[in-house]
Each structure stands twice: as C-alpha cells, then as structure tokens.
Amino acid sequence: MSYSDEPVLVRPARRPLGRWLAIGGVLLLLASVAYIPWQNHRLHDLAHDAERGERGGTVHSIDIAGTEHRLSLGWVRGPVFAVGCTPPPPEGSTLIVKGRFGTDTLPWNTEQNAFGPGQSIVSPREHYKLKLTLLDASGATLWSGTRWAYGVVDDHHH
C-alpha cells in the first residue's frame, strides 16, 4: 500500500433542505387534517358541559357598568337567534352580533326579554364563535367581548 502526501479534497456534504421541507409540509398537512375532527370533538364536549339558559343556548356572565349580567345566547322560533339578558340592560340598548353567518344588530325586545330576534338564520345544532358588542341608546359601547354559542347537544355521555 502506498500513501500520498497530497491532500484529498472532500466535497462538503449537502444538506438535504428539499427533503426536510417536504417532510415538514407532509407533517403540516397531516396536522391540519387531524385538527378538524379534534376541534369538532372538543367543541362537542364543551357544548355538552356548558351552562344552558331558558332558550336552550349557553349562558355567560358579563360585567356592564360594574353590575354582573347574564347573557343567554339562544334561539326563538326555531333557527332565529336571540340573546337574553338578566337583569335587563339599560333602556334603548342594542347588541351587535358578528359570526360566520354575518352581522346582526339586535334591539332590546321587552316582550321576549331578549335582544332580537335577529334576521340571520342560525342552526341550533352548530357552534358559533360570536363577537358581541353592547351599545347604549347613544351608540356608546357598554361592553364588548367574544363568546361561544354552543349548539344543542342531544346525545348522552355516560
């Protein structure tokens, strides 16, 4: 065997960037596909455990001018959205509701003891993330927040 004093140039190893990008893309695709049933299951569980009001919708506590009020996100006359409020809000108040069904402005209805009914048709079985804004008679914001209106769940967990 003979050895040489001449240096042997070794080409630096190329990092397989394309391969890592492809693996990352596949993992991202799999995660996004798995997210949909996981999120539906999570919302279903939250809907099952949510406190319900007289209209079948979820109940949330909010603070309006230092007083605790309870909003009941529910329905009247089937798929027509309405929001109950106990105790009643200041006279002339309106509630702006934004969701994936659009935007609805609900005036206070003393007969229904609720804001609404609205113009949008919403399914009582679906879950909606809502942006709610309560305005007084002059149009000033009394309260604003995001809440979930969980749909009615009719199956039973044992």
Short mmCIF file of C-alpha atoms in Angstrom, two decimals:
data_model
loop_
_atom_site.label_atom_id
_atom_site.label_comp_id
_atom_site.label_asym_id
_atom_site.label_seq_id
_atom_site.Cartn_x
_atom_site.Cartn_y
_atom_site.Cartn_z
CA MET A 1 0.00 0.00 0.00
CA SER A 2 1.19 3.43 -0.71
CA TYR A 3 0.21 6.67 0.90
CA SER A 4 0.37 10.09 -0.62
CA ASP A 5 1.13 13.42 0.99
CA GLU A 6 -1.22 15.11 -1.37
CA PRO A 7 -4.43 16.33 0.29
CA VAL A 8 -7.64 14.72 -0.78
CA LEU A 9 -10.36 17.27 -1.25
CA VAL A 10 -13.65 16.02 0.15
CA ARG A 11 -16.70 17.77 -1.07
CA PRO A 12 -18.76 19.06 1.90
CA ALA A 13 -21.99 17.13 2.41
CA ARG A 14 -25.02 18.92 1.04
CA ARG A 15 -27.80 19.36 3.48
CA PRO A 16 -30.98 17.91 2.03
CA LEU A 17 -33.06 21.07 2.53
CA GLY A 18 -35.66 19.99 -0.01
CA ARG A 19 -36.21 16.71 1.81
CA TRP A 20 -36.73 18.47 5.16
CA LEU A 21 -39.15 20.93 3.57
CA ALA A 22 -41.13 18.07 2.05
CA ILE A 23 -41.26 16.22 5.38
CA GLY A 24 -42.37 19.43 7.13
CA GLY A 25 -45.05 20.01 4.50
CA VAL A 26 -46.43 16.47 4.89
CA LEU A 27 -46.46 16.80 8.69
CA LEU A 28 -48.25 20.15 8.42
CA LEU A 29 -50.84 18.64 6.08
CA LEU A 30 -51.43 15.69 8.42
CA ALA A 31 -51.75 18.01 11.42
CA SER A 32 -54.28 20.21 9.65
CA VAL A 33 -56.35 17.18 8.60
CA ALA A 34 -56.28 15.81 12.16
CA TYR A 35 -57.21 19.21 13.62
CA ILE A 36 -60.70 19.25 12.12
CA PRO A 37 -62.12 16.17 13.90
CA TRP A 38 -60.21 17.05 17.08
CA GLN A 39 -61.73 20.57 17.13
CA ASN A 40 -65.23 19.22 16.42
CA HIS A 41 -64.88 16.72 19.28
CA ARG A 42 -63.58 19.45 21.61
CA LEU A 43 -66.47 21.81 20.77
CA HIS A 44 -68.94 18.96 21.22
CA ASP A 45 -67.55 18.26 24.72
CA LEU A 46 -67.61 21.96 25.65
CA ALA A 47 -71.20 22.23 24.38
CA HIS A 48 -72.20 19.22 26.44
CA ASP A 49 -70.78 20.76 29.63
CA ALA A 50 -71.93 24.35 29.02
CA GLU A 51 -74.48 26.01 31.28
CA ARG A 52 -77.79 26.35 29.42
CA GLY A 53 -80.39 29.11 29.61
CA GLU A 54 -84.13 29.16 29.12
CA ARG A 55 -83.81 29.41 25.31
CA GLY A 56 -81.52 26.37 25.10
CA GLY A 57 -78.37 28.39 24.44
CA THR A 58 -75.29 28.89 26.55
CA VAL A 59 -75.15 31.33 29.44
CA HIS A 60 -72.23 33.71 30.04
CA SER A 61 -71.65 36.19 32.87
CA ILE A 62 -70.51 39.68 31.85
CA ASP A 63 -69.91 42.95 33.67
CA ILE A 64 -71.84 46.02 32.47
CA ALA A 65 -71.00 49.24 34.34
CA GLY A 66 -69.99 47.35 37.48
CA THR A 67 -73.09 45.13 37.53
CA GLU A 68 -73.00 41.43 36.69
CA HIS A 69 -75.38 40.43 33.90
CA ARG A 70 -76.04 37.00 32.44
CA LEU A 71 -76.25 36.69 28.66
CA SER A 72 -78.19 33.71 27.36
CA LEU A 73 -77.19 33.02 23.75
CA GLY A 74 -80.16 31.11 22.36
CA TRP A 75 -82.93 30.86 19.82
CA VAL A 76 -86.54 31.86 19.39
CA ARG A 77 -88.94 30.48 16.81
CA GLY A 78 -86.56 27.73 15.65
CA PRO A 79 -83.36 28.90 13.99
CA VAL A 80 -83.74 32.63 14.74
CA PHE A 81 -81.06 33.94 17.10
CA ALA A 82 -81.88 35.89 20.27
CA VAL A 83 -79.81 36.89 23.31
CA GLY A 84 -81.45 37.06 26.73
CA CYS A 85 -80.03 39.39 29.38
CA THR A 86 -80.68 39.25 33.13
CA PRO A 87 -81.11 41.83 34.60
CA PRO A 88 -82.32 43.81 31.58
CA PRO A 89 -79.79 46.20 30.04
CA PRO A 90 -80.24 49.99 30.06
CA GLU A 91 -83.23 51.17 28.04
CA GLY A 92 -82.55 51.67 24.33
CA SER A 93 -79.60 49.25 24.26
CA THR A 94 -78.75 47.24 21.16
CA LEU A 95 -76.47 44.25 20.70
CA ILE A 96 -74.32 43.78 17.61
CA VAL A 97 -73.62 40.11 16.93
CA LYS A 98 -70.89 39.11 14.46
CA GLY A 99 -70.37 35.49 13.50
CA ARG A 100 -69.74 33.33 10.46
CA PHE A 101 -73.39 33.92 9.48
CA GLY A 102 -72.71 37.67 9.17
CA THR A 103 -73.52 40.67 11.34
CA ASP A 104 -76.85 41.23 13.03
CA THR A 105 -77.96 44.23 15.10
CA LEU A 106 -80.45 43.15 17.76
CA PRO A 107 -82.60 45.74 19.55
CA TRP A 108 -83.89 45.01 23.06
CA ASN A 109 -87.31 43.32 22.89
CA THR A 110 -89.26 43.71 26.15
CA GLU A 111 -91.85 41.08 25.13
CA GLN A 112 -89.16 38.43 24.62
CA ASN A 113 -86.97 39.82 27.44
CA ALA A 114 -84.09 39.44 25.00
CA PHE A 115 -82.14 41.13 22.24
CA GLY A 116 -83.72 40.13 18.97
CA PRO A 117 -84.93 38.10 17.30
CA GLY A 118 -82.32 38.63 14.63
CA GLN A 119 -82.53 38.47 10.86
CA SER A 120 -79.91 35.74 10.43
CA ILE A 121 -80.88 32.10 10.36
CA VAL A 122 -78.55 30.04 12.56
CA SER A 123 -78.67 26.34 13.26
CA PRO A 124 -79.36 25.48 16.93
CA ARG A 125 -77.15 22.38 16.49
CA GLU A 126 -73.99 24.20 15.35
CA HIS A 127 -71.40 26.05 17.44
CA TYR A 128 -70.70 29.71 16.70
CA LYS A 129 -67.89 31.93 17.92
CA LEU A 130 -69.51 35.35 18.30
CA LYS A 131 -68.13 38.85 18.65
CA LEU A 132 -70.68 40.71 20.78
CA THR A 133 -70.87 44.49 21.25
CA LEU A 134 -73.46 46.04 23.57
CA LEU A 135 -74.31 49.67 22.76
CA ASP A 136 -76.35 52.11 24.81
CA ALA A 137 -79.04 54.38 23.33
CA SER A 138 -76.44 56.98 22.27
CA GLY A 139 -74.28 54.37 20.49
CA ALA A 140 -71.50 54.24 23.11
CA THR A 141 -70.04 50.81 23.84
CA LEU A 142 -71.14 49.42 27.20
CA TRP A 143 -69.46 46.03 26.78
CA SER A 144 -67.66 44.08 24.09
CA GLY A 145 -66.32 40.55 24.02
CA THR A 146 -66.10 37.21 22.24
CA ARG A 147 -68.18 34.27 23.43
CA TRP A 148 -69.15 30.84 22.10
CA ALA A 149 -72.77 29.99 21.38
CA TYR A 150 -72.66 26.22 21.69
CA GLY A 151 -75.35 24.36 19.84
CA VAL A 152 -77.78 21.95 21.41
CA VAL A 153 -76.27 18.51 22.00
CA ASP A 154 -78.86 15.74 22.22
CA ASP A 155 -76.68 12.68 22.74
CA HIS A 156 -75.71 11.40 26.17
CA HIS A 157 -72.25 10.79 27.63
CA HIS A 158 -72.07 8.04 30.23
#
